[in-house]
Amino acid sequence: MALQEWFTMNHEERFSVQERRIETIAERLAGIPHLNTQRTWERQGVWKRLRIVLDEAALGKTAASIGKALREDDPSIWIHVVGNP
């Protein structure tokens, strides 16, 4: 059943929805000091991603500490932190 749904699904629409979500988040984050966004479209995968790059020194916080705070808040927001834990 799941495979049948996957093979009949409109993947272009699914990607379009994902891209709109990424653009909305990037637009909302624009202008926040010490934060930059980078849109990446994976060549080997099917996922579009939004990479958020923080200037940890200027913020006085690490990406890991921000990720932990987001995860522990309500609603919980989970992010993938790359770099120093």
JSON list of C-alpha atoms in Angstrom, two decimals, residues 1-84:
[
{"chain": "A", "resi": 1, "resn": "MET", "atom": "CA", "xyz": [0.00, 0.00, 0.00]},
{"chain": "A", "resi": 2, "resn": "ALA", "atom": "CA", "xyz": [2.73, 2.49, 0.96]},
{"chain": "A", "resi": 3, "resn": "LEU", "atom": "CA", "xyz": [4.76, 1.69, -2.16]},
{"chain": "A", "resi": 4, "resn": "GLN", "atom": "CA", "xyz": [1.71, 2.09, -4.35]},
{"chain": "A", "resi": 5, "resn": "GLU", "atom": "CA", "xyz": [1.04, 5.51, -2.83]},
{"chain": "A", "resi": 6, "resn": "TRP", "atom": "CA", "xyz": [4.71, 6.49, -3.28]},
{"chain": "A", "resi": 7, "resn": "PHE", "atom": "CA", "xyz": [4.76, 5.53, -6.95]},
{"chain": "A", "resi": 8, "resn": "THR", "atom": "CA", "xyz": [1.51, 7.34, -7.73]},
{"chain": "A", "resi": 9, "resn": "MET", "atom": "CA", "xyz": [2.30, 10.46, -5.69]},
{"chain": "A", "resi": 10, "resn": "ASN", "atom": "CA", "xyz": [2.88, 13.81, -7.40]},
{"chain": "A", "resi": 11, "resn": "HIS", "atom": "CA", "xyz": [6.48, 14.32, -6.30]},
{"chain": "A", "resi": 12, "resn": "GLU", "atom": "CA", "xyz": [6.83, 17.66, -8.07]},
{"chain": "A", "resi": 13, "resn": "GLU", "atom": "CA", "xyz": [4.02, 19.02, -5.89]},
{"chain": "A", "resi": 14, "resn": "ARG", "atom": "CA", "xyz": [5.64, 17.53, -2.78]},
{"chain": "A", "resi": 15, "resn": "PHE", "atom": "CA", "xyz": [8.95, 19.23, -3.65]},
{"chain": "A", "resi": 16, "resn": "SER", "atom": "CA", "xyz": [7.14, 22.48, -4.37]},
{"chain": "A", "resi": 17, "resn": "VAL", "atom": "CA", "xyz": [5.50, 22.44, -0.92]},
{"chain": "A", "resi": 18, "resn": "GLN", "atom": "CA", "xyz": [8.86, 21.73, 0.69]},
{"chain": "A", "resi": 19, "resn": "GLU", "atom": "CA", "xyz": [10.50, 24.58, -1.22]},
{"chain": "A", "resi": 20, "resn": "ARG", "atom": "CA", "xyz": [7.75, 27.04, -0.18]},
{"chain": "A", "resi": 21, "resn": "ARG", "atom": "CA", "xyz": [8.22, 26.07, 3.47]},
{"chain": "A", "resi": 22, "resn": "ILE", "atom": "CA", "xyz": [11.97, 26.62, 3.22]},
{"chain": "A", "resi": 23, "resn": "GLU", "atom": "CA", "xyz": [11.47, 30.00, 1.56]},
{"chain": "A", "resi": 24, "resn": "THR", "atom": "CA", "xyz": [9.00, 31.07, 4.26]},
{"chain": "A", "resi": 25, "resn": "ILE", "atom": "CA", "xyz": [11.43, 30.17, 7.03]},
{"chain": "A", "resi": 26, "resn": "ALA", "atom": "CA", "xyz": [14.34, 31.89, 5.24]},
{"chain": "A", "resi": 27, "resn": "GLU", "atom": "CA", "xyz": [12.27, 35.05, 4.74]},
{"chain": "A", "resi": 28, "resn": "ARG", "atom": "CA", "xyz": [11.33, 35.13, 8.44]},
{"chain": "A", "resi": 29, "resn": "LEU", "atom": "CA", "xyz": [14.96, 34.71, 9.48]},
{"chain": "A", "resi": 30, "resn": "ALA", "atom": "CA", "xyz": [16.26, 37.39, 7.09]},
{"chain": "A", "resi": 31, "resn": "GLY", "atom": "CA", "xyz": [17.68, 40.40, 8.87]},
{"chain": "A", "resi": 32, "resn": "ILE", "atom": "CA", "xyz": [18.40, 38.66, 12.17]},
{"chain": "A", "resi": 33, "resn": "PRO", "atom": "CA", "xyz": [21.89, 39.76, 13.24]},
{"chain": "A", "resi": 34, "resn": "HIS", "atom": "CA", "xyz": [24.67, 37.16, 13.17]},
{"chain": "A", "resi": 35, "resn": "LEU", "atom": "CA", "xyz": [22.56, 34.65, 11.24]},
{"chain": "A", "resi": 36, "resn": "ASN", "atom": "CA", "xyz": [22.73, 33.71, 7.56]},
{"chain": "A", "resi": 37, "resn": "THR", "atom": "CA", "xyz": [20.73, 31.20, 5.58]},
{"chain": "A", "resi": 38, "resn": "GLN", "atom": "CA", "xyz": [21.80, 29.03, 2.68]},
{"chain": "A", "resi": 39, "resn": "ARG", "atom": "CA", "xyz": [19.42, 27.02, 0.54]},
{"chain": "A", "resi": 40, "resn": "THR", "atom": "CA", "xyz": [20.87, 23.71, -0.59]},
{"chain": "A", "resi": 41, "resn": "TRP", "atom": "CA", "xyz": [19.34, 21.32, -3.07]},
{"chain": "A", "resi": 42, "resn": "GLU", "atom": "CA", "xyz": [20.96, 17.95, -2.55]},
{"chain": "A", "resi": 43, "resn": "ARG", "atom": "CA", "xyz": [22.20, 16.36, -5.77]},
{"chain": "A", "resi": 44, "resn": "GLN", "atom": "CA", "xyz": [22.37, 12.88, -4.31]},
{"chain": "A", "resi": 45, "resn": "GLY", "atom": "CA", "xyz": [19.14, 13.07, -2.37]},
{"chain": "A", "resi": 46, "resn": "VAL", "atom": "CA", "xyz": [15.67, 14.36, -2.90]},
{"chain": "A", "resi": 47, "resn": "TRP", "atom": "CA", "xyz": [15.55, 16.83, -0.02]},
{"chain": "A", "resi": 48, "resn": "LYS", "atom": "CA", "xyz": [15.83, 20.55, -0.23]},
{"chain": "A", "resi": 49, "resn": "ARG", "atom": "CA", "xyz": [17.42, 22.01, 2.86]},
{"chain": "A", "resi": 50, "resn": "LEU", "atom": "CA", "xyz": [17.83, 25.32, 4.60]},
{"chain": "A", "resi": 51, "resn": "ARG", "atom": "CA", "xyz": [21.18, 25.70, 6.29]},
{"chain": "A", "resi": 52, "resn": "ILE", "atom": "CA", "xyz": [21.31, 28.29, 9.05]},
{"chain": "A", "resi": 53, "resn": "VAL", "atom": "CA", "xyz": [24.79, 29.58, 9.82]},
{"chain": "A", "resi": 54, "resn": "LEU", "atom": "CA", "xyz": [25.35, 31.35, 13.13]},
{"chain": "A", "resi": 55, "resn": "ASP", "atom": "CA", "xyz": [28.19, 33.60, 14.20]},
{"chain": "A", "resi": 56, "resn": "GLU", "atom": "CA", "xyz": [28.53, 31.93, 17.59]},
{"chain": "A", "resi": 57, "resn": "ALA", "atom": "CA", "xyz": [31.17, 34.37, 18.84]},
{"chain": "A", "resi": 58, "resn": "ALA", "atom": "CA", "xyz": [29.00, 37.40, 18.09]},
{"chain": "A", "resi": 59, "resn": "LEU", "atom": "CA", "xyz": [25.90, 35.72, 19.54]},
{"chain": "A", "resi": 60, "resn": "GLY", "atom": "CA", "xyz": [27.68, 34.52, 22.65]},
{"chain": "A", "resi": 61, "resn": "LYS", "atom": "CA", "xyz": [25.90, 31.17, 22.23]},
{"chain": "A", "resi": 62, "resn": "THR", "atom": "CA", "xyz": [26.69, 27.96, 20.43]},
{"chain": "A", "resi": 63, "resn": "ALA", "atom": "CA", "xyz": [24.49, 26.38, 17.80]},
{"chain": "A", "resi": 64, "resn": "ALA", "atom": "CA", "xyz": [24.23, 23.35, 20.08]},
{"chain": "A", "resi": 65, "resn": "SER", "atom": "CA", "xyz": [22.92, 25.44, 23.00]},
{"chain": "A", "resi": 66, "resn": "ILE", "atom": "CA", "xyz": [20.39, 27.14, 20.73]},
{"chain": "A", "resi": 67, "resn": "GLY", "atom": "CA", "xyz": [19.32, 23.75, 19.37]},
{"chain": "A", "resi": 68, "resn": "LYS", "atom": "CA", "xyz": [18.87, 22.43, 22.90]},
{"chain": "A", "resi": 69, "resn": "ALA", "atom": "CA", "xyz": [16.76, 25.45, 23.89]},
{"chain": "A", "resi": 70, "resn": "LEU", "atom": "CA", "xyz": [14.57, 25.05, 20.78]},
{"chain": "A", "resi": 71, "resn": "ARG", "atom": "CA", "xyz": [14.13, 21.34, 21.44]},
{"chain": "A", "resi": 72, "resn": "GLU", "atom": "CA", "xyz": [13.13, 21.91, 25.07]},
{"chain": "A", "resi": 73, "resn": "ASP", "atom": "CA", "xyz": [10.64, 24.70, 24.32]},
{"chain": "A", "resi": 74, "resn": "ASP", "atom": "CA", "xyz": [6.96, 24.29, 23.49]},
{"chain": "A", "resi": 75, "resn": "PRO", "atom": "CA", "xyz": [6.40, 23.66, 20.69]},
{"chain": "A", "resi": 76, "resn": "SER", "atom": "CA", "xyz": [9.56, 21.63, 20.42]},
{"chain": "A", "resi": 77, "resn": "ILE", "atom": "CA", "xyz": [11.71, 22.42, 17.37]},
{"chain": "A", "resi": 78, "resn": "TRP", "atom": "CA", "xyz": [14.34, 19.87, 16.39]},
{"chain": "A", "resi": 79, "resn": "ILE", "atom": "CA", "xyz": [17.31, 20.92, 14.33]},
{"chain": "A", "resi": 80, "resn": "HIS", "atom": "CA", "xyz": [20.41, 19.14, 13.10]},
{"chain": "A", "resi": 81, "resn": "VAL", "atom": "CA", "xyz": [23.51, 20.86, 14.47]},
{"chain": "A", "resi": 82, "resn": "VAL", "atom": "CA", "xyz": [26.68, 20.44, 12.42]},
{"chain": "A", "resi": 83, "resn": "GLY", "atom": "CA", "xyz": [30.05, 21.34, 13.89]},
{"chain": "A", "resi": 84, "resn": "ASN", "atom": "CA", "xyz": [31.05, 21.68, 17.51]}
]
